[in-house]
């Protein structure tokens, strides 16, 4: 799974866009969105990650603004747009938008900062959507985002993808009955055990049957951009290419794994399984702590997302 690295340039006082001639290439910046889940309880933070990647062959730049004093920098460089499934925009709660203030006046009270990205480097900005919008219970929403490389200019880029999410009521904890019938379906933890064993054995036919490819592809920005731009027939070709990539022979093949814990949210049929994975390397293993998201499909759990954190490897 691709890991993201963020490089933030130091503040350069008084710099102006003309001074960046030859390196300021907003058309070479690409924007992709990620969310860690698709259903949120009413007391959850709804976090949107906006990923900006430099596709130029040289260092590229854009401007962000930091809050200063009583002025908030929300909804300047990054402007998400949230709307329900009927196309109605969610009520925005950003003060300067409600007050219909001139953006130019707003910028005077903010601190200006330049972000520099090397070729293929990614900057990730997180947004708390509840701080910007009034999100209603039991409502499904879609979100996309606009990105202004320099808010003073008219240049604007739209995200390559849009995501769907739902706000539901607070979680309810119900004590399980001692006389509940035995559940003979595979648990999320058991699905992960079978999946990782299949990968270790290179049994790709069994490995693939535990994945929802249409959703899992969202964890791979290099594929999801092509996938969401494709028409119906092209999507099938992208999926085949994606499966070929997943089942390729890897130098860092799986050598060991340990399942840590499982968390199931039964009222919305979503589960999370934490696993420590060791992959082959010459002296020390590549070790990752992975969180897999699974969604229930009939009597089976399917893997829909994966997040990985680098850990210190172990000597072989």
mmCIF file of C-alpha atoms in Angstrom:
data_model
loop_
_atom_site.group_PDB
_atom_site.id
_atom_site.type_symbol
_atom_site.label_atom_id
_atom_site.label_comp_id
_atom_site.label_asym_id
_atom_site.label_seq_id
_atom_site.Cartn_x
_atom_site.Cartn_y
_atom_site.Cartn_z
ATOM 1 C CA UNK A 1 0.000 0.000 0.000
ATOM 2 C CA UNK A 2 1.363 3.370 -0.953
ATOM 3 C CA UNK A 3 2.607 5.440 1.957
ATOM 4 C CA UNK A 4 2.337 9.187 1.888
ATOM 5 C CA UNK A 5 5.084 11.637 2.766
ATOM 6 C CA UNK A 6 4.481 15.317 3.408
ATOM 7 C CA UNK A 7 7.007 18.089 2.893
ATOM 8 C CA UNK A 8 6.088 21.577 4.037
ATOM 9 C CA UNK A 9 8.385 24.441 2.988
ATOM 10 C CA UNK A 10 9.383 27.118 5.474
ATOM 11 C CA UNK A 11 7.508 30.384 5.487
ATOM 12 C CA UNK A 12 9.146 32.812 3.072
ATOM 13 C CA UNK A 13 8.213 36.291 4.185
ATOM 14 C CA UNK A 14 6.805 38.567 1.542
ATOM 15 C CA UNK A 15 7.187 36.165 -1.364
ATOM 16 C CA UNK A 16 4.882 36.780 -4.313
ATOM 17 C CA UNK A 17 3.747 34.484 -7.085
ATOM 18 C CA UNK A 18 5.669 36.306 -9.853
ATOM 19 C CA UNK A 19 8.866 35.497 -7.897
ATOM 20 C CA UNK A 20 8.060 31.802 -8.425
ATOM 21 C CA UNK A 21 8.077 32.090 -12.235
ATOM 22 C CA UNK A 22 9.074 28.790 -13.826
ATOM 23 C CA UNK A 23 8.247 26.743 -10.738
ATOM 24 C CA UNK A 24 4.668 27.714 -9.910
ATOM 25 C CA UNK A 25 2.684 25.278 -12.074
ATOM 26 C CA UNK A 26 -0.826 24.900 -10.682
ATOM 27 C CA UNK A 27 -1.897 22.812 -13.672
ATOM 28 C CA UNK A 28 0.630 20.162 -12.563
ATOM 29 C CA UNK A 29 -1.044 19.726 -9.166
ATOM 30 C CA UNK A 30 -3.602 16.921 -8.728
ATOM 31 C CA UNK A 31 -6.161 16.671 -5.944
ATOM 32 C CA UNK A 32 -7.547 13.427 -4.479
ATOM 33 C CA UNK A 33 -9.873 12.890 -1.488
ATOM 34 C CA UNK A 34 -9.867 10.234 1.222
ATOM 35 C CA UNK A 35 -12.054 9.444 4.244
ATOM 36 C CA UNK A 36 -11.379 6.712 6.788
ATOM 37 C CA UNK A 37 -14.929 5.347 6.707
ATOM 38 C CA UNK A 38 -18.280 5.775 5.018
ATOM 39 C CA UNK A 39 -20.648 5.925 8.006
ATOM 40 C CA UNK A 40 -20.251 8.238 10.983
ATOM 41 C CA UNK A 41 -22.103 8.392 14.277
ATOM 42 C CA UNK A 42 -23.538 11.786 15.149
ATOM 43 C CA UNK A 43 -20.834 12.279 17.799
ATOM 44 C CA UNK A 44 -17.955 11.314 15.462
ATOM 45 C CA UNK A 45 -15.614 13.796 13.823
ATOM 46 C CA UNK A 46 -16.146 13.641 10.061
ATOM 47 C CA UNK A 47 -12.620 13.998 8.699
ATOM 48 C CA UNK A 48 -11.849 14.633 5.026
ATOM 49 C CA UNK A 49 -8.256 14.282 3.824
ATOM 50 C CA UNK A 50 -7.373 16.378 0.777
ATOM 51 C CA UNK A 51 -4.236 15.039 -0.940
ATOM 52 C CA UNK A 52 -2.355 17.370 -3.303
ATOM 53 C CA UNK A 53 0.285 15.694 -5.483
ATOM 54 C CA UNK A 54 2.923 17.419 -7.601
ATOM 55 C CA UNK A 55 2.984 15.807 -11.049
ATOM 56 C CA UNK A 56 5.595 18.232 -12.369
ATOM 57 C CA UNK A 57 9.158 17.113 -13.102
ATOM 58 C CA UNK A 58 10.461 19.832 -10.795
ATOM 59 C CA UNK A 59 9.595 21.364 -7.455
ATOM 60 C CA UNK A 60 6.200 23.020 -7.418
ATOM 61 C CA UNK A 61 4.516 25.459 -5.063
ATOM 62 C CA UNK A 62 1.189 26.615 -3.731
ATOM 63 C CA UNK A 63 -0.006 28.938 -0.972
ATOM 64 C CA UNK A 64 -1.898 28.092 2.217
ATOM 65 C CA UNK A 65 -3.191 30.381 4.959
ATOM 66 C CA UNK A 66 -2.982 29.863 8.698
ATOM 67 C CA UNK A 67 -5.485 31.202 11.222
ATOM 68 C CA UNK A 68 -4.406 34.321 13.065
ATOM 69 C CA UNK A 69 -6.132 35.873 16.061
ATOM 70 C CA UNK A 70 -9.888 35.688 15.675
ATOM 71 C CA UNK A 71 -9.756 35.056 11.911
ATOM 72 C CA UNK A 72 -10.081 31.426 10.803
ATOM 73 C CA UNK A 73 -8.406 30.131 7.651
ATOM 74 C CA UNK A 74 -11.157 27.547 7.094
ATOM 75 C CA UNK A 75 -12.532 27.446 3.574
ATOM 76 C CA UNK A 76 -9.726 29.354 1.813
ATOM 77 C CA UNK A 77 -7.168 27.222 -0.061
ATOM 78 C CA UNK A 78 -9.294 24.086 0.410
ATOM 79 C CA UNK A 79 -13.050 24.387 -0.135
ATOM 80 C CA UNK A 80 -15.037 21.152 0.170
ATOM 81 C CA UNK A 81 -18.536 21.038 -1.299
ATOM 82 C CA UNK A 82 -21.058 18.729 0.413
ATOM 83 C CA UNK A 83 -24.427 17.834 -1.089
ATOM 84 C CA UNK A 84 -27.058 15.167 -0.492
ATOM 85 C CA UNK A 85 -28.089 12.471 -2.940
ATOM 86 C CA UNK A 86 -30.734 14.799 -4.414
ATOM 87 C CA UNK A 87 -28.081 17.374 -5.271
ATOM 88 C CA UNK A 88 -28.975 19.846 -2.499
ATOM 89 C CA UNK A 89 -25.943 21.494 -0.928
ATOM 90 C CA UNK A 90 -25.492 21.063 2.825
ATOM 91 C CA UNK A 91 -25.934 24.212 4.894
ATOM 92 C CA UNK A 92 -22.561 25.928 5.193
ATOM 93 C CA UNK A 93 -21.586 27.409 8.575
ATOM 94 C CA UNK A 94 -18.356 29.222 7.619
ATOM 95 C CA UNK A 95 -18.677 32.731 9.153
ATOM 96 C CA UNK A 96 -17.172 34.720 6.286
ATOM 97 C CA UNK A 97 -19.454 32.935 3.783
ATOM 98 C CA UNK A 98 -22.561 33.510 5.920
ATOM 99 C CA UNK A 99 -21.612 37.169 6.433
ATOM 100 C CA UNK A 100 -20.839 37.498 2.710
ATOM 101 C CA UNK A 101 -17.493 39.106 3.515
ATOM 102 C CA UNK A 102 -15.004 40.005 0.811
ATOM 103 C CA UNK A 103 -12.346 37.229 0.723
ATOM 104 C CA UNK A 104 -9.683 39.876 0.171
ATOM 105 C CA UNK A 105 -10.493 41.413 3.550
ATOM 106 C CA UNK A 106 -10.339 37.982 5.181
ATOM 107 C CA UNK A 107 -6.838 37.289 3.840
ATOM 108 C CA UNK A 108 -5.452 40.447 5.446
ATOM 109 C CA UNK A 109 -5.903 38.862 8.876
ATOM 110 C CA UNK A 110 -4.343 35.490 7.968
ATOM 111 C CA UNK A 111 -0.758 34.297 7.890
ATOM 112 C CA UNK A 112 0.433 33.366 4.399
ATOM 113 C CA UNK A 113 2.669 30.323 3.887
ATOM 114 C CA UNK A 114 4.224 28.665 0.843
ATOM 115 C CA UNK A 115 4.180 24.867 0.492
ATOM 116 C CA UNK A 116 6.877 23.313 -1.691
ATOM 117 C CA UNK A 117 6.472 19.824 -3.153
ATOM 118 C CA UNK A 118 9.151 17.775 -4.876
ATOM 119 C CA UNK A 119 8.155 15.756 -7.984
ATOM 120 C CA UNK A 120 5.503 13.124 -7.090
ATOM 121 C CA UNK A 121 5.415 14.346 -3.491
ATOM 122 C CA UNK A 122 2.059 14.610 -1.684
ATOM 123 C CA UNK A 123 0.736 17.171 0.792
ATOM 124 C CA UNK A 124 -2.238 16.059 2.918
ATOM 125 C CA UNK A 125 -4.613 18.585 4.483
ATOM 126 C CA UNK A 126 -7.316 17.389 6.894
ATOM 127 C CA UNK A 127 -10.694 19.082 7.186
ATOM 128 C CA UNK A 128 -13.328 18.630 9.912
ATOM 129 C CA UNK A 129 -16.490 18.782 7.820
ATOM 130 C CA UNK A 130 -18.718 19.383 10.856
ATOM 131 C CA UNK A 131 -16.870 22.662 11.433
ATOM 132 C CA UNK A 132 -17.943 23.842 7.975
ATOM 133 C CA UNK A 133 -21.373 22.294 7.389
ATOM 134 C CA UNK A 134 -24.569 21.476 9.265
ATOM 135 C CA UNK A 135 -24.777 17.716 8.639
ATOM 136 C CA UNK A 136 -28.115 16.053 9.374
ATOM 137 C CA UNK A 137 -28.808 12.637 10.876
ATOM 138 C CA UNK A 138 -29.736 9.673 8.682
ATOM 139 C CA UNK A 139 -28.722 11.519 5.549
ATOM 140 C CA UNK A 140 -26.357 10.323 2.845
ATOM 141 C CA UNK A 141 -23.975 12.915 1.466
ATOM 142 C CA UNK A 142 -21.392 13.242 -1.268
ATOM 143 C CA UNK A 143 -18.315 15.445 -0.992
ATOM 144 C CA UNK A 144 -15.854 16.821 -3.486
ATOM 145 C CA UNK A 145 -13.385 19.645 -3.018
ATOM 146 C CA UNK A 146 -12.108 22.728 -4.777
ATOM 147 C CA UNK A 147 -8.463 23.674 -4.385
ATOM 148 C CA UNK A 148 -7.085 27.190 -4.868
ATOM 149 C CA UNK A 149 -3.275 27.064 -5.346
ATOM 150 C CA UNK A 150 -3.261 30.812 -4.656
ATOM 151 C CA UNK A 151 -6.515 32.031 -3.162
ATOM 152 C CA UNK A 152 -5.961 35.594 -4.444
ATOM 153 C CA UNK A 153 -6.088 34.269 -8.012
ATOM 154 C CA UNK A 154 -8.991 32.765 -9.942
ATOM 155 C CA UNK A 155 -7.158 29.477 -10.588
ATOM 156 C CA UNK A 156 -9.147 26.591 -9.110
ATOM 157 C CA UNK A 157 -8.720 22.817 -9.352
ATOM 158 C CA UNK A 158 -11.431 20.244 -8.624
ATOM 159 C CA UNK A 159 -10.707 16.953 -6.882
ATOM 160 C CA UNK A 160 -10.374 13.923 -9.152
ATOM 161 C CA UNK A 161 -12.919 12.007 -7.108
ATOM 162 C CA UNK A 162 -15.892 12.473 -4.821
ATOM 163 C CA UNK A 163 -16.770 10.378 -1.786
ATOM 164 C CA UNK A 164 -20.040 9.310 -0.178
ATOM 165 C CA UNK A 165 -20.748 9.161 3.555
ATOM 166 C CA UNK A 166 -23.690 8.962 5.960
ATOM 167 C CA UNK A 167 -24.412 10.429 9.410
ATOM 168 C CA UNK A 168 -26.251 8.020 11.732
ATOM 169 C CA UNK A 169 -27.451 8.103 15.359
ATOM 170 C CA UNK A 170 -25.119 7.615 18.313
ATOM 171 C CA UNK A 171 -23.822 4.087 18.861
ATOM 172 C CA UNK A 172 -25.773 1.989 21.277
ATOM 173 C CA UNK A 173 -24.031 -0.598 23.393
ATOM 174 C CA UNK A 174 -26.115 -3.710 23.948
ATOM 175 C CA UNK A 175 -24.959 -6.491 26.219
ATOM 176 C CA UNK A 176 -24.975 -9.766 24.339
ATOM 177 C CA UNK A 177 -27.278 -12.490 25.618
ATOM 178 C CA UNK A 178 -25.798 -15.592 27.192
ATOM 179 C CA UNK A 179 -28.277 -17.718 25.264
ATOM 180 C CA UNK A 180 -27.618 -16.287 21.829
ATOM 181 C CA UNK A 181 -27.385 -18.949 19.180
ATOM 182 C CA UNK A 182 -23.886 -19.845 18.034
ATOM 183 C CA UNK A 183 -22.839 -17.705 15.069
ATOM 184 C CA UNK A 184 -21.327 -20.017 12.482
ATOM 185 C CA UNK A 185 -20.498 -17.293 9.950
ATOM 186 C CA UNK A 186 -16.889 -16.255 9.411
ATOM 187 C CA UNK A 187 -15.863 -13.333 11.600
ATOM 188 C CA UNK A 188 -13.855 -10.381 10.192
ATOM 189 C CA UNK A 189 -10.785 -11.685 12.072
ATOM 190 C CA UNK A 190 -11.205 -15.106 10.476
ATOM 191 C CA UNK A 191 -11.572 -13.519 7.027
ATOM 192 C CA UNK A 192 -8.289 -11.660 7.545
ATOM 193 C CA UNK A 193 -6.606 -14.859 8.712
ATOM 194 C CA UNK A 194 -7.726 -16.675 5.543
ATOM 195 C CA UNK A 195 -6.819 -13.698 3.327
ATOM 196 C CA UNK A 196 -3.282 -13.305 4.662
ATOM 197 C CA UNK A 197 -2.679 -17.055 4.648
ATOM 198 C CA UNK A 198 -3.790 -17.145 1.008
ATOM 199 C CA UNK A 199 -1.344 -14.321 0.173
ATOM 200 C CA UNK A 200 1.464 -16.096 2.015
ATOM 201 C CA UNK A 201 0.692 -19.289 0.058
ATOM 202 C CA UNK A 202 0.235 -17.267 -3.175
ATOM 203 C CA UNK A 203 -3.228 -18.778 -3.491
ATOM 204 C CA UNK A 204 -4.579 -15.751 -5.369
ATOM 205 C CA UNK A 205 -7.931 -17.294 -6.321
ATOM 206 C CA UNK A 206 -8.875 -17.641 -2.650
ATOM 207 C CA UNK A 207 -7.196 -14.345 -1.733
ATOM 208 C CA UNK A 208 -9.302 -12.325 -4.199
ATOM 209 C CA UNK A 209 -12.661 -13.647 -3.029
ATOM 210 C CA UNK A 210 -12.337 -11.719 0.253
ATOM 211 C CA UNK A 211 -12.025 -8.292 -1.428
ATOM 212 C CA UNK A 212 -14.567 -5.780 -2.696
ATOM 213 C CA UNK A 213 -12.393 -4.519 -5.555
ATOM 214 C CA UNK A 214 -14.695 -1.588 -6.424
ATOM 215 C CA UNK A 215 -14.202 -0.134 -2.930
ATOM 216 C CA UNK A 216 -10.670 -1.364 -2.191
ATOM 217 C CA UNK A 217 -9.341 0.490 -5.250
ATOM 218 C CA UNK A 218 -10.011 3.756 -3.343
ATOM 219 C CA UNK A 219 -6.960 2.988 -1.186
ATOM 220 C CA UNK A 220 -4.661 3.330 -4.223
ATOM 221 C CA UNK A 221 -4.598 6.900 -5.646
ATOM 222 C CA UNK A 222 -2.690 5.845 -8.774
ATOM 223 C CA UNK A 223 -5.617 3.593 -9.754
ATOM 224 C CA UNK A 224 -8.648 5.374 -8.341
ATOM 225 C CA UNK A 225 -8.061 8.465 -10.490
ATOM 226 C CA UNK A 226 -8.197 6.359 -13.666
ATOM 227 C CA UNK A 227 -11.120 4.351 -12.297
ATOM 228 C CA UNK A 228 -13.436 7.289 -11.608
ATOM 229 C CA UNK A 229 -12.682 8.882 -14.952
ATOM 230 C CA UNK A 230 -13.422 5.672 -16.851
ATOM 231 C CA UNK A 231 -16.738 4.761 -18.448
ATOM 232 C CA UNK A 232 -18.463 1.430 -17.748
ATOM 233 C CA UNK A 233 -16.346 -0.629 -20.151
ATOM 234 C CA UNK A 234 -13.092 1.095 -19.224
ATOM 235 C CA UNK A 235 -13.741 0.471 -15.514
ATOM 236 C CA UNK A 236 -13.593 -3.279 -16.137
ATOM 237 C CA UNK A 237 -10.181 -2.889 -17.772
ATOM 238 C CA UNK A 238 -8.920 -0.762 -14.855
ATOM 239 C CA UNK A 239 -10.154 -3.387 -12.370
ATOM 240 C CA UNK A 240 -8.332 -6.159 -14.243
ATOM 241 C CA UNK A 241 -5.149 -4.108 -14.286
ATOM 242 C CA UNK A 242 -5.572 -3.382 -10.563
ATOM 243 C CA UNK A 243 -6.042 -7.082 -9.719
ATOM 244 C CA UNK A 244 -2.951 -7.908 -11.774
ATOM 245 C CA UNK A 245 -1.023 -5.336 -9.743
ATOM 246 C CA UNK A 246 -2.278 -6.738 -6.417
ATOM 247 C CA UNK A 247 -1.358 -10.322 -7.290
ATOM 248 C CA UNK A 248 2.037 -9.576 -8.845
ATOM 249 C CA UNK A 249 5.230 -11.235 -7.641
ATOM 250 C CA UNK A 250 6.728 -8.899 -5.033
ATOM 251 C CA UNK A 251 10.282 -8.648 -3.740
ATOM 252 C CA UNK A 252 8.806 -7.770 -0.330
ATOM 253 C CA UNK A 253 6.586 -10.840 -0.173
ATOM 254 C CA UNK A 254 4.615 -11.669 2.971
ATOM 255 C CA UNK A 255 6.564 -13.832 5.439
ATOM 256 C CA UNK A 256 4.598 -13.476 8.680
ATOM 257 C CA UNK A 257 1.607 -11.745 10.271
ATOM 258 C CA UNK A 258 -0.118 -11.406 13.614
ATOM 259 C CA UNK A 259 -3.736 -10.379 14.091
ATOM 260 C CA UNK A 260 -4.012 -7.969 17.026
ATOM 261 C CA UNK A 261 -7.686 -7.149 17.468
ATOM 262 C CA UNK A 262 -11.081 -6.939 15.854
ATOM 263 C CA UNK A 263 -13.759 -4.272 16.298
ATOM 264 C CA UNK A 264 -17.237 -4.810 14.849
ATOM 265 C CA UNK A 265 -19.958 -2.180 14.576
ATOM 266 C CA UNK A 266 -22.908 -4.461 14.005
ATOM 267 C CA UNK A 267 -25.537 -1.782 13.521
ATOM 268 C CA UNK A 268 -23.832 -0.646 10.327
ATOM 269 C CA UNK A 269 -22.124 -3.876 9.260
ATOM 270 C CA UNK A 270 -18.580 -2.493 9.346
ATOM 271 C CA UNK A 271 -15.547 -4.022 11.060
ATOM 272 C CA UNK A 272 -11.914 -3.111 11.621
ATOM 273 C CA UNK A 273 -9.092 -5.614 12.047
ATOM 274 C CA UNK A 274 -5.590 -4.568 13.162
ATOM 275 C CA UNK A 275 -2.710 -6.720 11.941
ATOM 276 C CA UNK A 276 1.091 -6.576 12.206
ATOM 277 C CA UNK A 277 2.594 -7.682 8.895
ATOM 278 C CA UNK A 278 6.221 -8.636 8.176
ATOM 279 C CA UNK A 279 7.484 -8.575 4.595
ATOM 280 C CA UNK A 280 10.761 -9.867 3.231
ATOM 281 C CA UNK A 281 13.885 -7.726 3.297
ATOM 282 C CA UNK A 282 17.543 -8.732 3.338
ATOM 283 C CA UNK A 283 18.581 -7.864 6.899
ATOM 284 C CA UNK A 284 15.455 -6.701 8.697
ATOM 285 C CA UNK A 285 11.871 -7.295 7.714
ATOM 286 C CA UNK A 286 9.635 -4.514 6.460
ATOM 287 C CA UNK A 287 7.109 -4.334 9.285
ATOM 288 C CA UNK A 288 3.756 -2.538 9.095
ATOM 289 C CA UNK A 289 0.795 -2.129 11.376
ATOM 290 C CA UNK A 290 -2.215 -2.401 9.075
ATOM 291 C CA UNK A 291 -5.840 -1.556 9.777
ATOM 292 C CA UNK A 292 -8.231 -3.327 7.432
ATOM 293 C CA UNK A 293 -11.810 -2.155 6.975
ATOM 294 C CA UNK A 294 -14.366 -4.848 6.161
ATOM 295 C CA UNK A 295 -18.024 -4.560 5.207
ATOM 296 C CA UNK A 296 -20.575 -7.326 5.496
ATOM 297 C CA UNK A 297 -21.764 -8.906 2.260
ATOM 298 C CA UNK A 298 -24.464 -11.554 2.799
ATOM 299 C CA UNK A 299 -22.852 -14.106 5.174
ATOM 300 C CA UNK A 300 -19.292 -12.965 4.466
ATOM 301 C CA UNK A 301 -17.083 -10.000 5.309
ATOM 302 C CA UNK A 302 -15.241 -8.321 2.407
ATOM 303 C CA UNK A 303 -12.157 -6.095 2.673
ATOM 304 C CA UNK A 304 -12.856 -2.563 1.435
ATOM 305 C CA UNK A 305 -9.929 -0.478 2.692
ATOM 306 C CA UNK A 306 -6.442 -0.678 4.175
ATOM 307 C CA UNK A 307 -4.239 1.774 6.036
ATOM 308 C CA UNK A 308 -0.601 1.034 6.880
ATOM 309 C CA UNK A 309 1.821 2.533 9.401
ATOM 310 C CA UNK A 310 5.553 1.778 9.238
ATOM 311 C CA UNK A 311 7.042 -0.015 12.256
ATOM 312 C CA UNK A 312 10.590 -1.058 13.104
ATOM 313 C CA UNK A 313 11.387 -4.333 11.399
ATOM 314 C CA UNK A 314 12.885 -7.430 13.023
ATOM 315 C CA UNK A 315 16.197 -9.101 12.203
ATOM 316 C CA UNK A 316 15.986 -12.193 10.079
#
